[in-house]
mmCIF file of C-alpha atoms and ligand atoms in Angstrom:
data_model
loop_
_atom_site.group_PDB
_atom_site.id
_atom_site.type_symbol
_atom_site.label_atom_id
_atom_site.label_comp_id
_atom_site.label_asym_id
_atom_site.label_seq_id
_atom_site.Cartn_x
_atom_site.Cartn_y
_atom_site.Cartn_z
ATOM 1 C CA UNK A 24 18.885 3.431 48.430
ATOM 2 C CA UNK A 25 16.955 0.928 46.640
ATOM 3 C CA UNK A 26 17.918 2.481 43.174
ATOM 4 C CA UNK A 27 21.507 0.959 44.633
ATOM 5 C CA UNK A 28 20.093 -2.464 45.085
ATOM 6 C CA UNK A 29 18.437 -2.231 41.632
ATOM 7 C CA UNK A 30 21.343 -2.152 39.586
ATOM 8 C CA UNK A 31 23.908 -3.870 41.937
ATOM 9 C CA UNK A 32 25.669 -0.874 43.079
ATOM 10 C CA UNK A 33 26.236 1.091 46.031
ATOM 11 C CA UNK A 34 23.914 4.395 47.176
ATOM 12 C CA UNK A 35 26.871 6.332 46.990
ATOM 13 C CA UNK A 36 27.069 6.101 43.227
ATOM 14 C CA UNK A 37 23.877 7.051 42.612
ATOM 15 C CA UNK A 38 22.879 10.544 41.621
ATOM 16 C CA UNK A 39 19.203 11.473 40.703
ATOM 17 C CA UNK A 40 17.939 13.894 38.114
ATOM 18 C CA UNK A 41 14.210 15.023 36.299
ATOM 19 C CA UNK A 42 14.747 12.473 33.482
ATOM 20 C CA UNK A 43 17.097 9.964 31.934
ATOM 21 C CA UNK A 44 18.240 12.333 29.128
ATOM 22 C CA UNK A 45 19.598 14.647 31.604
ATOM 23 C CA UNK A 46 21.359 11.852 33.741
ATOM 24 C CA UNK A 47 22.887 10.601 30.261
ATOM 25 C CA UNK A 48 23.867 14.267 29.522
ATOM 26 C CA UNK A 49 25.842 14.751 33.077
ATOM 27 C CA UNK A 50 27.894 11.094 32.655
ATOM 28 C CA UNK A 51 28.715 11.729 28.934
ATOM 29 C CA UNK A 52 29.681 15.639 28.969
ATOM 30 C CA UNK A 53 31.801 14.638 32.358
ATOM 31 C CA UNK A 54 34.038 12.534 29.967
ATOM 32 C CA UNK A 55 37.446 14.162 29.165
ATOM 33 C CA UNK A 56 37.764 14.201 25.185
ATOM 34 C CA UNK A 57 40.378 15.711 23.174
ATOM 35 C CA UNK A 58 40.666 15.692 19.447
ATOM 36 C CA UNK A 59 41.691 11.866 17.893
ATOM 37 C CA UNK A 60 39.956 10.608 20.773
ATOM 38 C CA UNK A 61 37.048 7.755 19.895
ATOM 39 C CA UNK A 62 33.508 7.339 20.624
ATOM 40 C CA UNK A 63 32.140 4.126 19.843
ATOM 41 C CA UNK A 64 28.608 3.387 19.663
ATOM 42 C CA UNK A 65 26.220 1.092 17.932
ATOM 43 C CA UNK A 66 23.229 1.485 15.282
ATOM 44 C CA UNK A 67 20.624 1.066 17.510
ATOM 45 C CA UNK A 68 21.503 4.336 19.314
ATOM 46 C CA UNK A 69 19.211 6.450 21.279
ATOM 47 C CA UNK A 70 18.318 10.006 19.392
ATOM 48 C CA UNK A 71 19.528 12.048 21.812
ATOM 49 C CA UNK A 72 22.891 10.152 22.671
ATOM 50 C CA UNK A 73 23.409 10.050 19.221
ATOM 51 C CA UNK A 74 22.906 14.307 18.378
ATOM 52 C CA UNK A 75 25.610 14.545 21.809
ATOM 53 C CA UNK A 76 28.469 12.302 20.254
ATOM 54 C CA UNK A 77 28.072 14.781 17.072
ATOM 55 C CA UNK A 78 28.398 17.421 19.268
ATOM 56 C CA UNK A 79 31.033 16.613 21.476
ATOM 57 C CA UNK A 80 32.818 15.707 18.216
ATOM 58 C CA UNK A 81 32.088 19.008 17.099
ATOM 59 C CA UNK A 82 33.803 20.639 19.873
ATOM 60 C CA UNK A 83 36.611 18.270 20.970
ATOM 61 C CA UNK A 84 37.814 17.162 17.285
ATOM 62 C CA UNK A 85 37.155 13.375 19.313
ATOM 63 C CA UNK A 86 35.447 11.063 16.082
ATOM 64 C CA UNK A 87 32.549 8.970 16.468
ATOM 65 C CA UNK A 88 32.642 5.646 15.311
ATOM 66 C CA UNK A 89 29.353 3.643 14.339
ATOM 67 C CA UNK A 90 29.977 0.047 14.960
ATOM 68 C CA UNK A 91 27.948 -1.799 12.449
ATOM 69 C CA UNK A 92 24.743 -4.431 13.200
ATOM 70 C CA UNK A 93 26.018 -8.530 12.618
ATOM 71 C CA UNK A 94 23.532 -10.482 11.097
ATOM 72 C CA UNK A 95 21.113 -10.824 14.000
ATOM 73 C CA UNK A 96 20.884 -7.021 14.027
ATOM 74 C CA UNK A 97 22.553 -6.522 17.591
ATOM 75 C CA UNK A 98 26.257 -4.518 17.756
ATOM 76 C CA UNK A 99 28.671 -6.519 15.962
ATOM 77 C CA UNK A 100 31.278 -8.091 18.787
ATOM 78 C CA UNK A 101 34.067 -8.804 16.778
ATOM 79 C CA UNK A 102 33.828 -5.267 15.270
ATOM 80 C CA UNK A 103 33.829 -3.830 18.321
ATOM 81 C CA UNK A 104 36.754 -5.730 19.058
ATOM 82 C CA UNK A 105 38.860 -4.768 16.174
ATOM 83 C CA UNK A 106 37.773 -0.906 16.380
ATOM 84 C CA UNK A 107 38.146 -0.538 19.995
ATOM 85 C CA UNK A 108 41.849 0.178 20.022
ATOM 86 C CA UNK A 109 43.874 2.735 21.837
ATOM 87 C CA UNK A 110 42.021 6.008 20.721
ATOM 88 C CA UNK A 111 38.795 4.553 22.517
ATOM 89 C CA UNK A 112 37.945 7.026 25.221
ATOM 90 C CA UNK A 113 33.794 6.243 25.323
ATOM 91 C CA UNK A 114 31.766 2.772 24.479
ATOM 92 C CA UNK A 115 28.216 4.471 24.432
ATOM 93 C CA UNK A 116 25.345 1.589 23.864
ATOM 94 C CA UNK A 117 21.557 1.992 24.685
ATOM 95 C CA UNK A 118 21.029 -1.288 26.179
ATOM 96 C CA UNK A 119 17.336 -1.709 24.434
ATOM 97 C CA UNK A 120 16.580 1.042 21.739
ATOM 98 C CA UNK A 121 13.464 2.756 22.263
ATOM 99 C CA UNK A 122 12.976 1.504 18.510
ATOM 100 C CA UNK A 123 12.567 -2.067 19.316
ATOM 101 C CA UNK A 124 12.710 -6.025 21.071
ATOM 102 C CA UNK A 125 16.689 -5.836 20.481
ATOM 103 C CA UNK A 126 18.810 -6.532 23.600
ATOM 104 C CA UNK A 127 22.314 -5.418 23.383
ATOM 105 C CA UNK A 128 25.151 -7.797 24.063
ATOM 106 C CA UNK A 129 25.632 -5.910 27.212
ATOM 107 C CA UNK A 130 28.021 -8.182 29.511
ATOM 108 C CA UNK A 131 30.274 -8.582 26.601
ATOM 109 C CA UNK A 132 30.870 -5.174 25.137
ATOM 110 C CA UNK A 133 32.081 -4.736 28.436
ATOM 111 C CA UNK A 134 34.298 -7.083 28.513
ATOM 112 C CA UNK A 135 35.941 -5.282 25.163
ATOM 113 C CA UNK A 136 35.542 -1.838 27.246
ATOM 114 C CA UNK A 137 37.512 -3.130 29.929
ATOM 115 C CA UNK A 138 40.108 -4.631 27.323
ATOM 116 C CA UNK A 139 40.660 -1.350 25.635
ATOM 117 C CA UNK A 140 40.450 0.728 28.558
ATOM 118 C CA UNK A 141 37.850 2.662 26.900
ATOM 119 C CA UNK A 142 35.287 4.171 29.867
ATOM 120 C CA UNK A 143 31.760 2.242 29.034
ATOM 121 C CA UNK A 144 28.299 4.080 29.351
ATOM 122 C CA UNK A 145 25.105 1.919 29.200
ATOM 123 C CA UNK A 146 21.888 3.855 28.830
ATOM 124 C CA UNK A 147 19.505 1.256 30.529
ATOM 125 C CA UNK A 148 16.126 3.470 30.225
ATOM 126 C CA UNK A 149 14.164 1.093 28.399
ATOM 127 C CA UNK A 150 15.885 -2.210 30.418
ATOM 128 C CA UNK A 151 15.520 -0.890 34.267
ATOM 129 C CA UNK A 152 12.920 -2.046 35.030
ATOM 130 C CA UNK A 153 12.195 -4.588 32.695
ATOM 131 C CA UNK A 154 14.741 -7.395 33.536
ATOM 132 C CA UNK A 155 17.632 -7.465 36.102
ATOM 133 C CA UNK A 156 20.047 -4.985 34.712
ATOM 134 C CA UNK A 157 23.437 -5.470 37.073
ATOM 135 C CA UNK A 158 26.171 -3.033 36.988
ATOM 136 C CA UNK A 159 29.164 -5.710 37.769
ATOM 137 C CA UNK A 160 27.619 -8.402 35.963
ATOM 138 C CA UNK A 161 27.667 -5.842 32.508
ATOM 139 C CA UNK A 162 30.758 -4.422 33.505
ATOM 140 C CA UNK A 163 29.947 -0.330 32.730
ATOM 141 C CA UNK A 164 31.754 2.252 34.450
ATOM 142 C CA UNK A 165 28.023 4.512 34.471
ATOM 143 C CA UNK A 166 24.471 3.507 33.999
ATOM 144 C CA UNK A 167 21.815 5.875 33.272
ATOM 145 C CA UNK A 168 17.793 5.109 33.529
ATOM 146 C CA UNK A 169 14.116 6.972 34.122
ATOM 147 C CA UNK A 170 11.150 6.177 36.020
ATOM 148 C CA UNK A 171 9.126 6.466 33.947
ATOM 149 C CA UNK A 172 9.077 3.240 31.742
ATOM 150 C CA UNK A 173 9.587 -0.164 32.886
ATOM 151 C CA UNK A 174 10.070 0.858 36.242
ATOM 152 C CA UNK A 175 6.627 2.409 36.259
ATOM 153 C CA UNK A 176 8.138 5.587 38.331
ATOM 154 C CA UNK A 177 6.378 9.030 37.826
ATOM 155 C CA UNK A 178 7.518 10.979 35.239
ATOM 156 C CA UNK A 179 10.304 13.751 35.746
ATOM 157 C CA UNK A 180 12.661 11.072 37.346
ATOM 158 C CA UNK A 181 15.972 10.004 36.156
ATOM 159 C CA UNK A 182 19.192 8.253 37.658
ATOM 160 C CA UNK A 183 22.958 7.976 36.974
ATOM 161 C CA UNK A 184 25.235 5.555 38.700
ATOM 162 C CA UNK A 185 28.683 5.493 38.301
ATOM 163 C CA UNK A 186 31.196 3.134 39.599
ATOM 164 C CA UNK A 187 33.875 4.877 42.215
ATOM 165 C CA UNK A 188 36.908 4.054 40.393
ATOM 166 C CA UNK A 189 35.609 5.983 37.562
ATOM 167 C CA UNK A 190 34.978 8.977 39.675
ATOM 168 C CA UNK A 191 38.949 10.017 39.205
ATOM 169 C CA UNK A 192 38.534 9.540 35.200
ATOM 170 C CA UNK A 193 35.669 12.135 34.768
ATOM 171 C CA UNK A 194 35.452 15.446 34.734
ATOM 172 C CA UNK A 195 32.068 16.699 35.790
ATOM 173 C CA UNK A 196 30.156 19.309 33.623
ATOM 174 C CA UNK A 197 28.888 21.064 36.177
ATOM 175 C CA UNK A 198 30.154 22.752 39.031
ATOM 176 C CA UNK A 199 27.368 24.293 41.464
ATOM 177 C CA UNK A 200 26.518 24.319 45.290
ATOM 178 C CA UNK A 201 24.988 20.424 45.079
ATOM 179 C CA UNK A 202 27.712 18.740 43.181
ATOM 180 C CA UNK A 203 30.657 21.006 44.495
ATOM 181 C CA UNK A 204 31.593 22.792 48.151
ATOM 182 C CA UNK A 205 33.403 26.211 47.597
ATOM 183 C CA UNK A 206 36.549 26.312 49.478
ATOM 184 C CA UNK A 207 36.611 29.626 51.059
ATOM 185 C CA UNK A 208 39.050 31.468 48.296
ATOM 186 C CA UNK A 209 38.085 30.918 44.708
ATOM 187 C CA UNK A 210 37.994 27.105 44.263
ATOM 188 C CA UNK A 211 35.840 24.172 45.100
ATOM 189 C CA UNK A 212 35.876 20.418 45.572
ATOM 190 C CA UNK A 213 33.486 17.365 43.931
ATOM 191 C CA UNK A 214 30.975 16.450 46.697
ATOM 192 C CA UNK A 215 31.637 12.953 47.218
ATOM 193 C CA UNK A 216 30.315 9.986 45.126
ATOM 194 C CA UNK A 217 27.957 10.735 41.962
ATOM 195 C CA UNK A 218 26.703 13.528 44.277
ATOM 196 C CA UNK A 219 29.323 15.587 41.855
ATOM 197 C CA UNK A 220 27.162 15.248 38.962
ATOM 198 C CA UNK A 221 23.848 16.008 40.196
ATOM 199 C CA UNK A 222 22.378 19.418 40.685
ATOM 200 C CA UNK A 223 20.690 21.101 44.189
ATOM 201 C CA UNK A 224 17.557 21.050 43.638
ATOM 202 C CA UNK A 225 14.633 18.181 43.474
ATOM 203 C CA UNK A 226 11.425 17.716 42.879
ATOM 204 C CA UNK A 227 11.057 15.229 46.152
ATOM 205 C CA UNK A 228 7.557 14.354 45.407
ATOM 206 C CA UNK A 229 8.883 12.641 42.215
ATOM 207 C CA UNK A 230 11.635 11.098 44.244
ATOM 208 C CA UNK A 231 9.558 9.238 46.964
ATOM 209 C CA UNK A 232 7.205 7.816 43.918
ATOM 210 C CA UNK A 233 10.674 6.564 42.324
ATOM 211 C CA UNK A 234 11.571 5.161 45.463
ATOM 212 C CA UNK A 235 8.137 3.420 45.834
ATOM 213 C CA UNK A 236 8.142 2.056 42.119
ATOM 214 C CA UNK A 237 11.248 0.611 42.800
ATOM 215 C CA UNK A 238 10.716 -0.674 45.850
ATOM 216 C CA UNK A 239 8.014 -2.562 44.295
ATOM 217 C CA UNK A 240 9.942 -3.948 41.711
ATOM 218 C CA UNK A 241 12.568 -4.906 43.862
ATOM 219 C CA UNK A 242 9.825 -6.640 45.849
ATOM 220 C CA UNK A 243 8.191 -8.489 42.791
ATOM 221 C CA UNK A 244 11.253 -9.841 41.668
ATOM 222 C CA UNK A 245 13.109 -8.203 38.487
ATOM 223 C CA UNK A 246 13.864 -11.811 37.477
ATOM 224 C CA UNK A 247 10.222 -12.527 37.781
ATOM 225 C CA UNK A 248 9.207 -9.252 36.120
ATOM 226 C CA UNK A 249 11.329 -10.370 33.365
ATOM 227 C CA UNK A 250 10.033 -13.553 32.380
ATOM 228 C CA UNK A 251 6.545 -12.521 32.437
ATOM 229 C CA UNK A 252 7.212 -9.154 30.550
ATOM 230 C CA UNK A 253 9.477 -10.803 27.755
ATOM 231 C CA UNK A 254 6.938 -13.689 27.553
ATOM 232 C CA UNK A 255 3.940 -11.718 26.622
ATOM 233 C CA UNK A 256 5.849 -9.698 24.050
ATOM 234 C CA UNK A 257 7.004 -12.955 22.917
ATOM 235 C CA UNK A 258 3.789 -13.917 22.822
ATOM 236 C CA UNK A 259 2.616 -10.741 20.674
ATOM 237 C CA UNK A 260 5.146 -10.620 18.653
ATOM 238 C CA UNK A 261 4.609 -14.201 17.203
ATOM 239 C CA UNK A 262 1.040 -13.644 16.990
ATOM 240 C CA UNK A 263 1.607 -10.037 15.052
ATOM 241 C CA UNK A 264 3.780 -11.948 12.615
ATOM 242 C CA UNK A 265 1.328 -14.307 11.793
ATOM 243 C CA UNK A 266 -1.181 -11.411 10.648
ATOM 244 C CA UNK A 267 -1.772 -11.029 6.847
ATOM 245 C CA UNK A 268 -0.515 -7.604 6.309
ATOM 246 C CA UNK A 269 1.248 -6.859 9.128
ATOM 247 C CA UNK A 270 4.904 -6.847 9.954
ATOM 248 C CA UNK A 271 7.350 -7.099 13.290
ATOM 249 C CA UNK A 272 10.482 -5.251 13.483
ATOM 250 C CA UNK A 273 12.039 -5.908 16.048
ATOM 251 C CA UNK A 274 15.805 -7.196 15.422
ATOM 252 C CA UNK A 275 18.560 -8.801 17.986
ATOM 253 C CA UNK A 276 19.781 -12.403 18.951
ATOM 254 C CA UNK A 277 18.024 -11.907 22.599
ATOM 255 C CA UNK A 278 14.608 -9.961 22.430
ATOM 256 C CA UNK A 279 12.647 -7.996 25.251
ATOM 257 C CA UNK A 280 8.664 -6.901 25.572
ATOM 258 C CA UNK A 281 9.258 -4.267 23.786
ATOM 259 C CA UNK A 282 7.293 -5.061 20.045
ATOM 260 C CA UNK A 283 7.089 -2.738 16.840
ATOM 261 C CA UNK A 284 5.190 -3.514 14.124
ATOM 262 C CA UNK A 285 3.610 -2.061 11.085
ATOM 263 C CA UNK A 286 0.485 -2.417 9.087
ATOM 264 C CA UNK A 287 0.688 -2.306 5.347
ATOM 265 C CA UNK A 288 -1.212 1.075 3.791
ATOM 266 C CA UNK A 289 -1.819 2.508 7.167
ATOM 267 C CA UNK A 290 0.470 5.161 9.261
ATOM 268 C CA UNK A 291 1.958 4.261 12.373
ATOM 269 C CA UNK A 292 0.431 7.263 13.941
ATOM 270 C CA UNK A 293 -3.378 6.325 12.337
ATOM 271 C CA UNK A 294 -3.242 2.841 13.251
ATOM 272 C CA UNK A 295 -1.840 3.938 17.112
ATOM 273 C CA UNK A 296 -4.650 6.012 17.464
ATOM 274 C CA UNK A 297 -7.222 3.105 16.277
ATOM 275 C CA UNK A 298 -6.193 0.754 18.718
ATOM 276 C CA UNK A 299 -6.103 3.391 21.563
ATOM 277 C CA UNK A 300 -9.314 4.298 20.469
ATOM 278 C CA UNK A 301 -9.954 0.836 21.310
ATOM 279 C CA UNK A 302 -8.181 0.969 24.696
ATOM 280 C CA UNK A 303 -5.051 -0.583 24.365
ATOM 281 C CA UNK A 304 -2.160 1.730 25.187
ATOM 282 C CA UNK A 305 0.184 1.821 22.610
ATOM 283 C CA UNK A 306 3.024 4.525 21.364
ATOM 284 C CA UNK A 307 4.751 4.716 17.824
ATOM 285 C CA UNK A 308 8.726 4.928 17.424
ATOM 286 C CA UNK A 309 10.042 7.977 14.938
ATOM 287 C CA UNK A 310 12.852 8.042 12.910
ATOM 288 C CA UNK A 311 14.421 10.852 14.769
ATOM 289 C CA UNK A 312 14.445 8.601 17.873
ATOM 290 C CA UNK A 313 17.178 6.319 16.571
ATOM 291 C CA UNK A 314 18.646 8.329 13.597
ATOM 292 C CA UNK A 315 21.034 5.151 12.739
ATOM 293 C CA UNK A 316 18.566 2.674 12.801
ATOM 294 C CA UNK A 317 16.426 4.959 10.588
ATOM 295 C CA UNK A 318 19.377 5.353 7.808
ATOM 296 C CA UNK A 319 19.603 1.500 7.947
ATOM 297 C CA UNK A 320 16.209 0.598 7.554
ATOM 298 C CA UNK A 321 13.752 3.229 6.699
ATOM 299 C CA UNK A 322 10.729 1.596 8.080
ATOM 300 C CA UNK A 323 10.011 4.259 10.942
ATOM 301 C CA UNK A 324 7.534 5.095 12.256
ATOM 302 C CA UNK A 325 6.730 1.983 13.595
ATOM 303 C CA UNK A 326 3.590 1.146 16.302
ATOM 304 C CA UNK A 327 5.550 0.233 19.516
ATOM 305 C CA UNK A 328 4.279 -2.248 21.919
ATOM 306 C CA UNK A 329 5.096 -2.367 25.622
ATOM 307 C CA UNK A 330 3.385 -5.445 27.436
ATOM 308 C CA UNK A 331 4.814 -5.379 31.517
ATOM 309 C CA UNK A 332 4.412 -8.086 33.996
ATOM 310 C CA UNK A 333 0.597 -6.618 34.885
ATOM 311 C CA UNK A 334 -0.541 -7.549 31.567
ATOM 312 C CA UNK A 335 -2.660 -10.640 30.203
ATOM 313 C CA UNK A 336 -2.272 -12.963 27.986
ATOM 314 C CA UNK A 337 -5.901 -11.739 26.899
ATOM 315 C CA UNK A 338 -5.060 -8.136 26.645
ATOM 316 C CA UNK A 339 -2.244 -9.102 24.186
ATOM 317 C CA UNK A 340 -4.826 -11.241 21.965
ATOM 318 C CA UNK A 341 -7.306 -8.610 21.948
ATOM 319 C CA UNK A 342 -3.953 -6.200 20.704
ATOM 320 C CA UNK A 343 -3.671 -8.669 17.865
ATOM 321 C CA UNK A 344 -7.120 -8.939 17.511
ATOM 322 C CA UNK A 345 -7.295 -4.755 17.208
ATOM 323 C CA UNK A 346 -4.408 -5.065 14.686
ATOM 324 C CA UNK A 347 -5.823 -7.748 12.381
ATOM 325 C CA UNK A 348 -9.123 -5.475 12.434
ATOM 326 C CA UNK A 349 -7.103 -3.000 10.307
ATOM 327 C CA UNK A 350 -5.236 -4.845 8.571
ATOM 328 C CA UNK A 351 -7.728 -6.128 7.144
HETATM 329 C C1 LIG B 27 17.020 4.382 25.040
HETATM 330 C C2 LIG B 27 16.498 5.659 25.619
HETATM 331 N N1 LIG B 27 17.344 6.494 26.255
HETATM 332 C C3 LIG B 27 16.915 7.646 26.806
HETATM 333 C C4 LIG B 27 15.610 8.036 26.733
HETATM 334 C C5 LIG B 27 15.191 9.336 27.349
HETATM 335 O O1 LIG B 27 14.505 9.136 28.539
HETATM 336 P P1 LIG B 27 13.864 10.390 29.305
HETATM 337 O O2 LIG B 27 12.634 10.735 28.536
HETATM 338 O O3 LIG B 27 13.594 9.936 30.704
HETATM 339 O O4 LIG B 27 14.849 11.495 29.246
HETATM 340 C C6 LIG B 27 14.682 7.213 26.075
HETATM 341 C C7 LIG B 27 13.277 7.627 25.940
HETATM 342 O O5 LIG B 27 12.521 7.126 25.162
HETATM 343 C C8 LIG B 27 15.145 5.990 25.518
HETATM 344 O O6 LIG B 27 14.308 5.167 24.888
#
């Protein structure tokens, strides 16, 4: 399955679902949790992942711990380190927040997941896609991502993978006809592989265009795709900053294409519609997307940027262009 070959694992750990939230959902309410038990996560933390944790805390007694930002605004390492002790059940990390260019220290918060023994969930679903995301080289025991970003999938399509040895350490939330076969008297057993956590049904037309977009991908290059993509919101990015009046946000040692930026006086949401008016596809990021982020910085909504590999160098000047317009 070329979902398999796009993170580096094996078609056996893949299960597919109608979005990323819902393939997040099935790996994180499949993880055993009793009270005392930790959850670690980081600042930058998806909205929905972050409203789950609460929950889970809610009903398990486990405790979420927020690891704070070091000074380049990425998950603090040596934090990590010291709070990821024996309680650690769950390191949760969006890989790239939908609020911004940051790029999570991946590779080595897995290394301090496989230290502590703690299982290690990276929500990938603005990085698949985008640049090579590999499951060994990061070291997570599940991965979840959509099409519908980066990987330029339709929308209503969503993956899991999960590494075999961590089949045995989860308990999957759902038991039904696709991820379980009854046994004949009143139990069942876990259909094999990350089949477990998926349900029957799917919406197969979705599933062939995933399997296109990422057969495309996969055919362009994900290193290639990239270069080109970070370049250009390089590329914007610098120019933004440059504008009287308008600011970047966009924190992290290692940035991506994504871009968020603000102009002074005007709403997020006015100035998105201007420069869609304008034709240049743009979204805005809101503080309940990244409720953390939001308590740490209060500068949402922001005007989000997402330049890909298809995009010119002269569509991102005319973006700047389009923003220095009203700034001005
Ligand atoms: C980091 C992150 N995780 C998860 C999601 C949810 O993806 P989906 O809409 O496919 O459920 C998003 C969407 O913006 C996201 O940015």
């Amino acid at each position: 399955m070329a979902l398999a070959e796009l993170v580096g694992g094996r078609s056996e750990e893949i299960a597919l679902f109608d979005n990323a939230t819902h393939a997040w959902n099935a790996a994180f309410y499949s993880v055993p949790l009793r009270p005392g038990d930790q959850i670690l996560t980081g600042r930058a933390e998806y909205g929905s992942n972050v409203l789950a944790y609460w929950q889970a805390a809610r009903h398990t007694g486990a405790e979420v711990v927020v690891v704070p930002n070091d000074e380049y605004g990425q998950l603090d390492l040596a934090a990590l380190e010291r709070l990821a002790g024996q309680r650690a059940r769950l390191i949760g990390v969006s890989h790239v927040p939908t609020s911004g260019g940051l790029v999570q220290p991946a590779a080595e918060i897995g290394r301090i997941a496989r230290a502590c023994g703690a299982l290690y969930l990276l929500d990938a679903t603005q990085s698949a896609g985008q640049f090579p995301v590999d499951v060994d080289t990061v070291g997570c025991d599940m991965l979840t991502g959509t099409g519908r970003k980066f990987l330029r999938g339709p929308r209503g399509t969503g993956f899991l993978w999960v590494r075999t040895t961590a089949l045995e350490r989860l308990d999957p939330f759902v038991a039904e006809i696709g991820s379980a076969t009854w046994d004949g008297r009143q139990g069942f057993t876990w259909a094999p592989g990350a089949r477990r956590f998926a349900t029957w049904e799917h919406s197969y037309v979705n599933v062939l265009g995933l399997g296109a977009a990422v057969r495309q991908a996969l055919g362009l290059g994900l290193a290639e795709i990239g270069q080109r993509a970070i370049a250009l919101g390089a590329r914007l990015r610098d120019q933004l900053a440059e504008l009287p009046g308008v600011t970047t946000h966009d924190l992290g040692r290692i940035r991506c294409a994504i871009v968020t930026a603000k102009i002074d006086g005007l709403g997020a949401e006015q100035a998105a519609e201007a420069v869609g008016r304008a034709g240049v596809n743009v979204s805005t990021t809101v503080p309940e997307d990244n409720p953390l982020d939001t308590q740490d910085r209060g500068i949402h909504p922001l005007i989000r940027f997402s330049p890909h590999y298809y995009n010119t160098e002269g569509e991102i000047d005319r973006a700047t262009e389009l923003m220095a317009e009203l700034a001005s």
